[in-house]
Amino acid sequence: MSLQVLSEKIEKKTAKIAVIGLGYVGLPVAALFAEAGFDVLGIDIKAKRVEEINAGNCPIEGKEPGLAELFGKVVAAGQLRAATDYKELKDYEIITISVETPVDENNKPRYEALRSVLEELGPVIKEGALVIVESTIAPGTMDQLVQPLLEDISGKRVGEGFYLGHCPERVMPGKLLANLRGVSRVCGGDAPGTAAAMCELYAHVVEAELDPATCITAELVKTAENAYRDVNIAFANEVALVCESLGGDVWQVRDLVNKSPGRNMLLPGAGVGGHCIPKDPWLLIANAGDSFTPRLIPAARAVNDGMPLHVVNLATEALREVGIDITQAKVVVLGYAYLENSDDTRNSPSAVLVKCLEELGAQVVIHDPWIPEYQGNLEKALENTDAAIVMVAHDEYRALDLHRLRQIMQTPVIVDGRRIFKQGQARIAGVFYRSVGVGYQEN
């Protein structure tokens, strides 16, 4: 099948689309293409998830406006179904891949999931199919891994037997549909014609600009944009640490800095989590070669990785001020997801914090309204505790009454990693309060 024929099928919506990996990216992507009128098949290795999807139950929880409704509609209409068997892909002209691409303990890319997908896909790939990797990958991966592996296993050649592209997602939990529809995409193709066909495809679901490019450009853009964010968060966190040491208030400093034209200081906090930002900076520099020595990106990663441990130090100092040793304290951690109002726990800063607290000997209680194993009555979780550490700005925590909290807790100490409260509020309520980025003399 030629690209011209494929483009005609895309225009008429007769091209059959398969989405491999039905997680935070793949599932909403599949739902949107189904809503646009395409026949969509989702492939996932988790049989329970496949069963749940085919039953019309959206497996993604948290506040995701419109997702459950859209998902239910397209499944009921027969536009979207799921399976575990790759053999079902033999008739599909377009295959997108959205699987995890983590880094190992040495911050090097781990492509077990991607390799596994390619090894399963290769033997069944249809002649002239377009394979699009949406997973975020290190620059050079399409040329060095994806293309040679898929060619070897399929016995076909890129540009002849199949076409290859990279269109990295730009989404975050809580805004999945809004991001997929409203944020521009880079369509990197193995050739200009492939990139053009990808733009035609994504135009059915993306309302923003679509930019044709090469695969290496698409790889660089995605990893660079997340490294950019990581570096800027690290700057905010380091300014927060400076403010603490000098008795300043980083939240006031940030507001005033951002009044200067062209300045956009980001929010400091208790740590950086999620699937993307903690590892994408490492992907950006993974294949840069021995002639290049990165300095800024590793430094930013060190700052951000250190924030949960800094919160532990704040809690230790706050408890000491009220006469309690951390080794004897009962501490409630408020929030285990990495993002407010989400059930996504990938690379959660809270996991680092909890491990450190337990190693110090503290008794730790965890509460999170979005994580099944940590759900429950919030007041019950706060009962008879010596300190509450706010790690995630869930709406339920923002609504906490500090006067009521003071009555419930054994020792009313709050360590605020997301600045959801103010020092004045805490003082009026009689709560001992410490916040990331606020010097102790401010209390």
Coordinates of C-alpha atoms in Angstrom, one line a residue:
M1 CA 0.0 0.0 0.0
S2 CA 1.4 3.4 -1.0
L3 CA 1.3 6.5 1.1
Q4 CA -1.2 8.0 -1.3
V5 CA -3.6 5.1 -0.8
L6 CA -3.1 5.4 3.0
S7 CA -3.7 9.1 2.9
E8 CA -7.0 8.5 1.0
K9 CA -8.0 5.9 3.6
I10 CA -7.2 8.4 6.4
E11 CA -9.3 11.1 4.7
K12 CA -12.2 8.8 4.3
K13 CA -11.7 7.4 7.8
T14 CA -11.6 3.8 6.4
A15 CA -8.1 3.2 7.7
K16 CA -8.2 0.9 10.7
I17 CA -6.3 2.2 13.7
A18 CA -4.7 0.1 16.4
V19 CA -3.3 1.6 19.7
I20 CA -0.8 -0.5 21.6
G21 CA -0.6 0.3 25.3
L22 CA -3.9 1.5 26.9
G23 CA -2.6 3.6 29.7
Y24 CA -2.8 7.4 30.4
V25 CA -1.9 8.1 26.8
G26 CA -3.1 5.2 24.7
L27 CA -6.6 5.0 26.1
P28 CA -7.6 8.6 25.5
V29 CA -5.9 8.5 22.1
A30 CA -7.9 5.4 21.1
A31 CA -11.1 7.0 22.4
L32 CA -10.6 10.2 20.4
F33 CA -9.8 8.4 17.1
A34 CA -12.9 6.2 17.7
E35 CA -15.0 9.4 18.3
A36 CA -13.7 10.8 15.0
G37 CA -15.2 7.8 13.2
F38 CA -12.3 5.3 12.9
D39 CA -12.5 1.6 13.7
V40 CA -10.1 1.4 16.6
L41 CA -8.5 -1.6 18.3
G42 CA -6.6 -1.3 21.6
I43 CA -3.9 -3.8 22.5
D44 CA -2.7 -4.3 26.1
I45 CA -0.9 -7.1 27.8
K46 CA -3.1 -6.8 30.9
A47 CA -6.0 -9.1 30.4
K48 CA -7.9 -7.6 33.3
R49 CA -7.6 -4.1 31.8
V50 CA -8.8 -5.4 28.4
E51 CA -11.8 -7.0 30.0
E52 CA -12.6 -3.8 31.9
I53 CA -12.4 -1.8 28.8
N54 CA -14.6 -4.1 26.7
A55 CA -17.1 -3.9 29.5
G56 CA -17.2 -0.1 29.1
N57 CA -15.5 0.7 32.4
C58 CA -12.8 3.4 32.1
P59 CA -9.8 2.2 34.0
I60 CA -8.3 5.7 34.4
E61 CA -9.6 7.4 37.6
G62 CA -8.8 10.9 39.0
K63 CA -10.4 14.1 37.7
E64 CA -10.3 13.6 33.9
P65 CA -13.0 15.8 32.5
G66 CA -15.0 14.1 29.8
L67 CA -12.9 10.9 29.5
A68 CA -15.2 8.4 31.2
E69 CA -18.2 9.7 29.2
L70 CA -16.3 9.7 25.9
F71 CA -14.9 6.2 26.6
G72 CA -18.3 4.8 27.4
K73 CA -19.8 6.3 24.3
V74 CA -17.3 4.9 21.8
V75 CA -17.2 1.4 23.4
A76 CA -21.0 1.2 23.4
A77 CA -21.1 2.3 19.7
G78 CA -18.6 -0.5 18.8
Q79 CA -16.0 2.0 17.6
L80 CA -13.4 0.9 20.2
R81 CA -12.6 -2.6 21.6
A82 CA -9.6 -4.1 23.2
A83 CA -7.6 -7.3 23.0
T84 CA -4.4 -8.9 24.1
D85 CA -3.5 -10.8 20.9
Y86 CA -1.2 -9.1 18.5
K87 CA -2.4 -11.4 15.7
E88 CA -5.5 -9.2 15.4
L89 CA -3.3 -6.4 14.1
K90 CA -2.7 -8.1 10.7
D91 CA -5.5 -6.0 9.0
Y92 CA -4.7 -2.7 10.6
E93 CA -3.1 0.1 8.5
I94 CA -2.1 2.4 11.3
I95 CA -0.5 1.3 14.6
T96 CA 0.4 3.7 17.4
I97 CA 2.6 2.6 20.3
S98 CA 2.3 4.2 23.8
V99 CA 4.3 2.1 26.3
E100 CA 6.5 3.1 29.2
T101 CA 10.1 4.0 28.6
P102 CA 11.7 4.4 32.0
V103 CA 15.4 4.8 32.9
D104 CA 17.5 2.5 35.0
E105 CA 19.5 3.1 38.2
N106 CA 22.2 4.7 36.0
N107 CA 19.7 6.9 34.3
K108 CA 20.0 5.0 31.0
P109 CA 16.9 4.3 28.9
R110 CA 15.1 0.9 29.4
Y111 CA 13.3 -0.2 26.3
E112 CA 12.0 -3.6 27.4
A113 CA 8.4 -2.7 26.8
L114 CA 9.1 -1.0 23.4
R115 CA 11.3 -3.9 22.3
S116 CA 8.6 -6.4 23.3
V117 CA 6.0 -4.5 21.3
L118 CA 8.2 -4.4 18.2
E119 CA 9.0 -8.1 18.5
E120 CA 5.2 -8.9 18.7
L121 CA 4.2 -6.5 16.0
G122 CA 6.9 -7.4 13.4
P123 CA 5.5 -10.8 12.3
V124 CA 2.0 -9.5 11.8
I125 CA 2.5 -6.0 10.4
K126 CA 0.4 -5.3 7.3
E127 CA 2.1 -4.4 4.0
G128 CA 2.2 -0.6 3.8
A129 CA 1.2 0.0 7.4
L130 CA 2.1 3.2 9.2
V131 CA 3.7 2.6 12.7
I132 CA 3.8 5.6 15.0
V133 CA 5.7 5.6 18.2
E134 CA 4.1 8.0 20.7
S135 CA 6.2 7.0 23.6
T136 CA 8.8 9.5 24.7
I137 CA 12.2 8.1 23.7
A138 CA 15.9 9.2 23.7
P139 CA 16.9 11.1 20.5
G140 CA 18.3 8.6 18.1
T141 CA 16.1 5.7 19.3
M142 CA 14.0 5.6 16.1
D143 CA 17.1 5.2 13.9
Q144 CA 19.1 3.0 16.3
L145 CA 16.5 0.7 17.7
V146 CA 13.0 1.0 16.3
Q147 CA 13.7 0.9 12.6
P148 CA 16.4 -1.9 12.5
L149 CA 14.5 -4.1 15.0
L150 CA 11.2 -3.8 13.1
E151 CA 12.8 -4.3 9.8
D152 CA 14.7 -7.4 11.0
I153 CA 11.6 -9.0 12.5
S154 CA 9.1 -8.1 9.8
G155 CA 11.4 -8.8 6.9
K156 CA 10.2 -5.5 5.4
R157 CA 12.0 -2.2 4.8
V158 CA 11.0 1.3 5.9
G159 CA 9.6 3.3 3.1
E160 CA 8.7 0.2 1.1
G161 CA 7.1 -2.5 3.3
F162 CA 5.9 -0.1 6.0
Y163 CA 6.2 3.5 7.1
L164 CA 7.6 4.8 10.4
G165 CA 6.9 7.9 12.5
H166 CA 7.4 9.4 15.9
C167 CA 4.7 11.7 17.3
P168 CA 5.3 12.1 21.0
E169 CA 2.4 12.9 23.2
R170 CA 2.1 16.1 25.1
V171 CA -0.4 15.3 28.0
M172 CA -0.6 15.4 31.7
P173 CA -3.1 13.7 34.0
G174 CA -6.1 15.8 34.7
K175 CA -6.0 17.3 31.2
L176 CA -5.7 14.3 29.0
L177 CA -8.4 15.0 26.5
A178 CA -7.9 18.8 26.6
N179 CA -4.2 18.3 25.9
L180 CA -4.7 15.8 23.1
R181 CA -7.1 18.1 21.4
G182 CA -5.7 21.5 22.1
V183 CA -1.9 21.1 22.2
S184 CA 0.2 21.2 19.0
R185 CA 2.0 18.0 17.9
V186 CA 5.3 17.3 16.1
C187 CA 4.8 14.7 13.4
G188 CA 8.2 13.2 12.8
G189 CA 8.4 10.8 9.8
D190 CA 10.9 8.6 8.1
A191 CA 10.4 10.8 5.0
P192 CA 8.5 14.0 4.3
G193 CA 5.6 12.0 2.8
T194 CA 5.2 10.0 6.0
A195 CA 5.2 13.2 8.1
A196 CA 2.5 14.7 5.9
A197 CA 0.4 11.5 6.2
M198 CA 0.8 11.7 10.0
C199 CA -0.4 15.3 10.0
E200 CA -3.5 14.3 8.0
L201 CA -4.2 11.5 10.5
Y202 CA -3.8 13.6 13.7
A203 CA -5.8 16.5 12.1
H204 CA -8.9 14.3 12.8
V205 CA -8.4 14.6 16.6
V206 CA -6.0 17.5 17.2
E207 CA -7.4 21.1 16.9
A208 CA -4.0 22.7 17.3
E209 CA -1.1 23.1 14.9
L210 CA 0.6 20.0 13.5
D211 CA 4.3 20.4 12.5
P212 CA 5.9 17.9 10.0
A213 CA 9.4 17.1 10.9
T214 CA 12.0 14.3 11.0
C215 CA 12.0 11.6 13.6
I216 CA 15.2 13.0 15.3
T217 CA 13.6 16.4 15.5
A218 CA 10.5 15.0 17.1
E219 CA 12.6 13.1 19.6
L220 CA 14.6 16.1 20.5
V221 CA 11.6 18.4 20.9
K222 CA 9.8 16.2 23.3
T223 CA 12.7 15.5 25.6
A224 CA 14.0 19.1 25.4
E225 CA 10.6 20.5 26.4
N226 CA 10.4 18.4 29.5
A227 CA 14.0 19.0 30.4
Y228 CA 13.3 22.7 30.1
R229 CA 10.5 22.4 32.6
D230 CA 12.6 20.3 35.0
V231 CA 15.4 22.9 34.9
N232 CA 13.0 25.7 35.6
I233 CA 11.3 23.8 38.5
A234 CA 14.8 23.2 39.9
F235 CA 15.5 26.9 39.8
A236 CA 12.3 27.6 41.7
N237 CA 13.2 25.0 44.3
E238 CA 16.7 26.3 44.7
V239 CA 15.3 29.8 45.2
A240 CA 13.0 28.3 47.8
L241 CA 16.0 26.9 49.7
V242 CA 17.7 30.2 49.6
C243 CA 14.6 31.9 51.0
E244 CA 14.4 29.5 53.8
S245 CA 18.1 30.1 54.7
L246 CA 17.7 33.9 54.7
G247 CA 14.2 34.1 56.3
G248 CA 12.4 35.0 53.2
D249 CA 9.2 33.8 51.6
V250 CA 9.6 32.2 48.1
W251 CA 5.9 32.5 47.3
Q252 CA 6.0 36.3 47.7
V253 CA 9.3 36.5 45.9
R254 CA 7.9 34.4 43.0
D255 CA 4.8 36.7 42.7
L256 CA 7.0 39.8 42.5
V257 CA 9.6 38.2 40.2
N258 CA 6.9 37.4 37.7
K259 CA 5.8 41.0 37.6
S260 CA 9.0 41.7 35.6
P261 CA 8.4 41.3 31.8
G262 CA 9.5 38.0 30.4
R263 CA 9.9 36.3 33.8
N264 CA 7.9 33.1 34.6
M265 CA 9.3 31.6 37.7
L266 CA 7.5 28.2 38.3
L267 CA 6.2 26.8 41.5
P268 CA 8.6 25.2 44.0
G269 CA 7.4 22.2 46.0
A270 CA 8.0 18.9 47.7
G271 CA 9.4 17.1 44.6
V272 CA 8.8 16.3 40.9
G273 CA 7.0 13.2 39.9
G274 CA 5.2 11.6 37.1
H275 CA 6.3 9.4 34.2
C276 CA 7.9 12.2 32.1
I277 CA 9.8 14.9 33.9
P278 CA 11.9 12.8 36.2
K279 CA 13.3 10.8 33.3
D280 CA 12.9 12.7 30.1
P281 CA 15.9 15.0 30.8
W282 CA 18.1 11.8 31.1
L283 CA 16.6 10.6 27.8
L284 CA 17.6 13.9 26.1
I285 CA 21.3 13.4 26.9
A286 CA 21.4 9.6 26.8
N287 CA 22.8 9.3 23.3
A288 CA 24.7 12.6 23.2
G289 CA 28.1 10.8 23.1
D290 CA 31.4 11.0 25.1
S291 CA 32.4 14.4 23.6
F292 CA 29.6 16.1 25.5
T293 CA 29.5 16.5 29.2
P294 CA 26.1 17.6 30.5
R295 CA 26.2 19.8 33.6
L296 CA 22.9 21.8 33.9
I297 CA 20.5 18.9 33.4
P298 CA 22.1 16.5 36.0
A299 CA 22.3 19.5 38.5
A300 CA 18.6 20.2 38.0
R301 CA 17.7 16.6 38.5
A302 CA 19.7 16.5 41.8
V303 CA 17.9 19.6 43.1
N304 CA 14.5 18.2 42.3
D305 CA 15.2 14.7 43.5
G306 CA 16.4 16.2 46.8
M307 CA 13.2 18.0 47.7
P308 CA 11.3 15.1 49.4
L309 CA 14.3 14.6 51.6
H310 CA 14.3 18.3 52.4
V311 CA 10.7 18.0 53.4
V312 CA 11.7 15.2 55.8
N313 CA 14.3 17.6 57.3
L314 CA 11.6 20.3 57.7
A315 CA 9.4 17.8 59.5
T316 CA 12.2 16.7 61.7
E317 CA 13.0 20.3 62.7
A318 CA 9.4 21.2 63.2
L319 CA 8.8 18.3 65.5
R320 CA 12.0 19.1 67.4
E321 CA 10.6 22.6 68.0
V322 CA 7.6 21.1 69.8
G323 CA 9.7 18.6 71.8
I324 CA 9.1 15.5 69.7
D325 CA 11.8 13.3 68.1
I326 CA 11.1 12.1 64.6
T327 CA 12.0 8.6 65.7
Q328 CA 9.1 8.6 68.1
A329 CA 6.6 10.5 66.0
K330 CA 3.4 9.4 64.2
V331 CA 3.3 11.2 60.9
V332 CA 0.5 11.4 58.4
V333 CA 1.5 11.9 54.8
L334 CA -1.3 13.7 52.8
G335 CA -1.1 12.6 49.2
Y336 CA 0.6 9.8 47.4
A337 CA -0.1 10.6 43.8
Y338 CA 2.4 12.8 42.1
L339 CA -0.2 15.3 41.0
E340 CA -3.2 16.9 42.6
N341 CA -6.6 15.2 42.0
S342 CA -5.0 12.3 40.1
D343 CA -4.5 8.6 40.8
D344 CA -1.1 8.6 39.0
T345 CA 1.6 7.4 41.4
R346 CA 4.5 7.1 38.9
N347 CA 7.7 8.4 40.4
S348 CA 5.8 9.8 43.3
P349 CA 7.9 12.1 45.6
S350 CA 5.8 10.8 48.5
A351 CA 7.3 7.3 48.0
V352 CA 10.8 8.7 48.6
L353 CA 9.5 10.7 51.6
V354 CA 7.7 7.7 53.2
K355 CA 10.8 5.5 52.8
C356 CA 13.0 8.0 54.5
L357 CA 10.5 8.6 57.4
E358 CA 10.3 4.9 58.0
E359 CA 14.0 4.5 57.9
L360 CA 14.3 7.2 60.6
G361 CA 11.8 5.2 62.8
A362 CA 8.7 7.3 62.4
Q363 CA 5.3 5.7 62.3
V364 CA 3.8 6.6 59.0
V365 CA 0.1 6.8 58.0
I366 CA -0.6 7.6 54.3
H367 CA -3.8 9.1 53.0
D368 CA -4.8 9.9 49.4
P369 CA -8.4 10.2 48.2
W370 CA -7.6 9.0 44.7
I371 CA -5.4 6.0 45.5
P372 CA -7.6 2.9 46.5
E373 CA -5.2 1.5 49.1
Y374 CA -4.8 4.9 50.8
Q375 CA -8.4 6.1 50.7
G376 CA -10.6 6.5 53.7
N377 CA -11.8 9.1 56.2
L378 CA -9.3 12.0 56.3
E379 CA -10.1 12.9 59.9
K380 CA -9.5 9.3 60.9
A381 CA -6.1 9.4 59.3
L382 CA -5.2 12.6 61.1
E383 CA -6.3 11.3 64.6
N384 CA -3.6 11.3 67.2
T385 CA -0.8 12.2 64.8
D386 CA 2.2 14.4 65.6
A387 CA 2.6 15.9 62.2
A388 CA 0.8 16.2 58.9
I389 CA 3.0 16.5 55.8
V390 CA 1.2 17.9 52.8
M391 CA 2.8 16.4 49.7
V392 CA -0.1 16.8 47.1
A393 CA -2.5 19.7 46.8
H394 CA -5.6 17.6 46.4
D395 CA -8.9 19.6 46.7
E396 CA -9.8 17.6 49.8
Y397 CA -6.7 18.9 51.6
R398 CA -7.2 22.5 50.5
A399 CA -10.6 22.3 52.1
L400 CA -9.2 21.3 55.5
D401 CA -10.3 23.3 58.5
L402 CA -7.2 24.1 60.5
H403 CA -9.2 24.6 63.7
R404 CA -10.7 21.2 63.3
L405 CA -7.3 19.7 62.5
R406 CA -5.9 21.1 65.7
Q407 CA -8.6 19.3 67.7
I408 CA -8.0 16.0 65.9
M409 CA -4.2 15.8 65.9
Q410 CA -2.2 14.9 69.0
T411 CA 0.4 17.6 68.2
P412 CA -0.8 20.1 65.6
V413 CA 2.2 20.4 63.3
I414 CA 1.8 20.9 59.6
V415 CA 4.7 20.7 57.1
D416 CA 3.3 22.1 53.9
G417 CA 5.1 21.0 50.7
R418 CA 2.7 22.6 48.4
R419 CA 1.8 25.9 50.2
I420 CA -1.9 25.1 50.3
F421 CA -2.1 27.0 53.7
K422 CA -0.8 30.3 54.8
Q423 CA 1.2 31.1 57.9
G424 CA -1.4 33.5 59.2
Q425 CA -4.1 30.9 59.0
A426 CA -2.0 28.4 60.9
R427 CA -1.1 31.0 63.6
I428 CA -4.8 31.9 64.2
A429 CA -5.7 28.2 64.4
G430 CA -2.9 27.5 66.9
V431 CA -1.1 25.2 64.5
F432 CA 2.7 25.0 64.3
Y433 CA 3.4 25.5 60.6
R434 CA 6.4 25.1 58.3
S435 CA 6.4 25.5 54.6
V436 CA 8.8 24.8 51.8
G437 CA 10.4 28.1 50.8
V438 CA 9.6 30.1 54.0
G439 CA 12.3 30.9 56.4
Y440 CA 11.7 29.9 60.0
Q441 CA 11.9 33.4 61.3
E442 CA 8.8 34.2 59.3
N443 CA 6.8 31.9 61.6

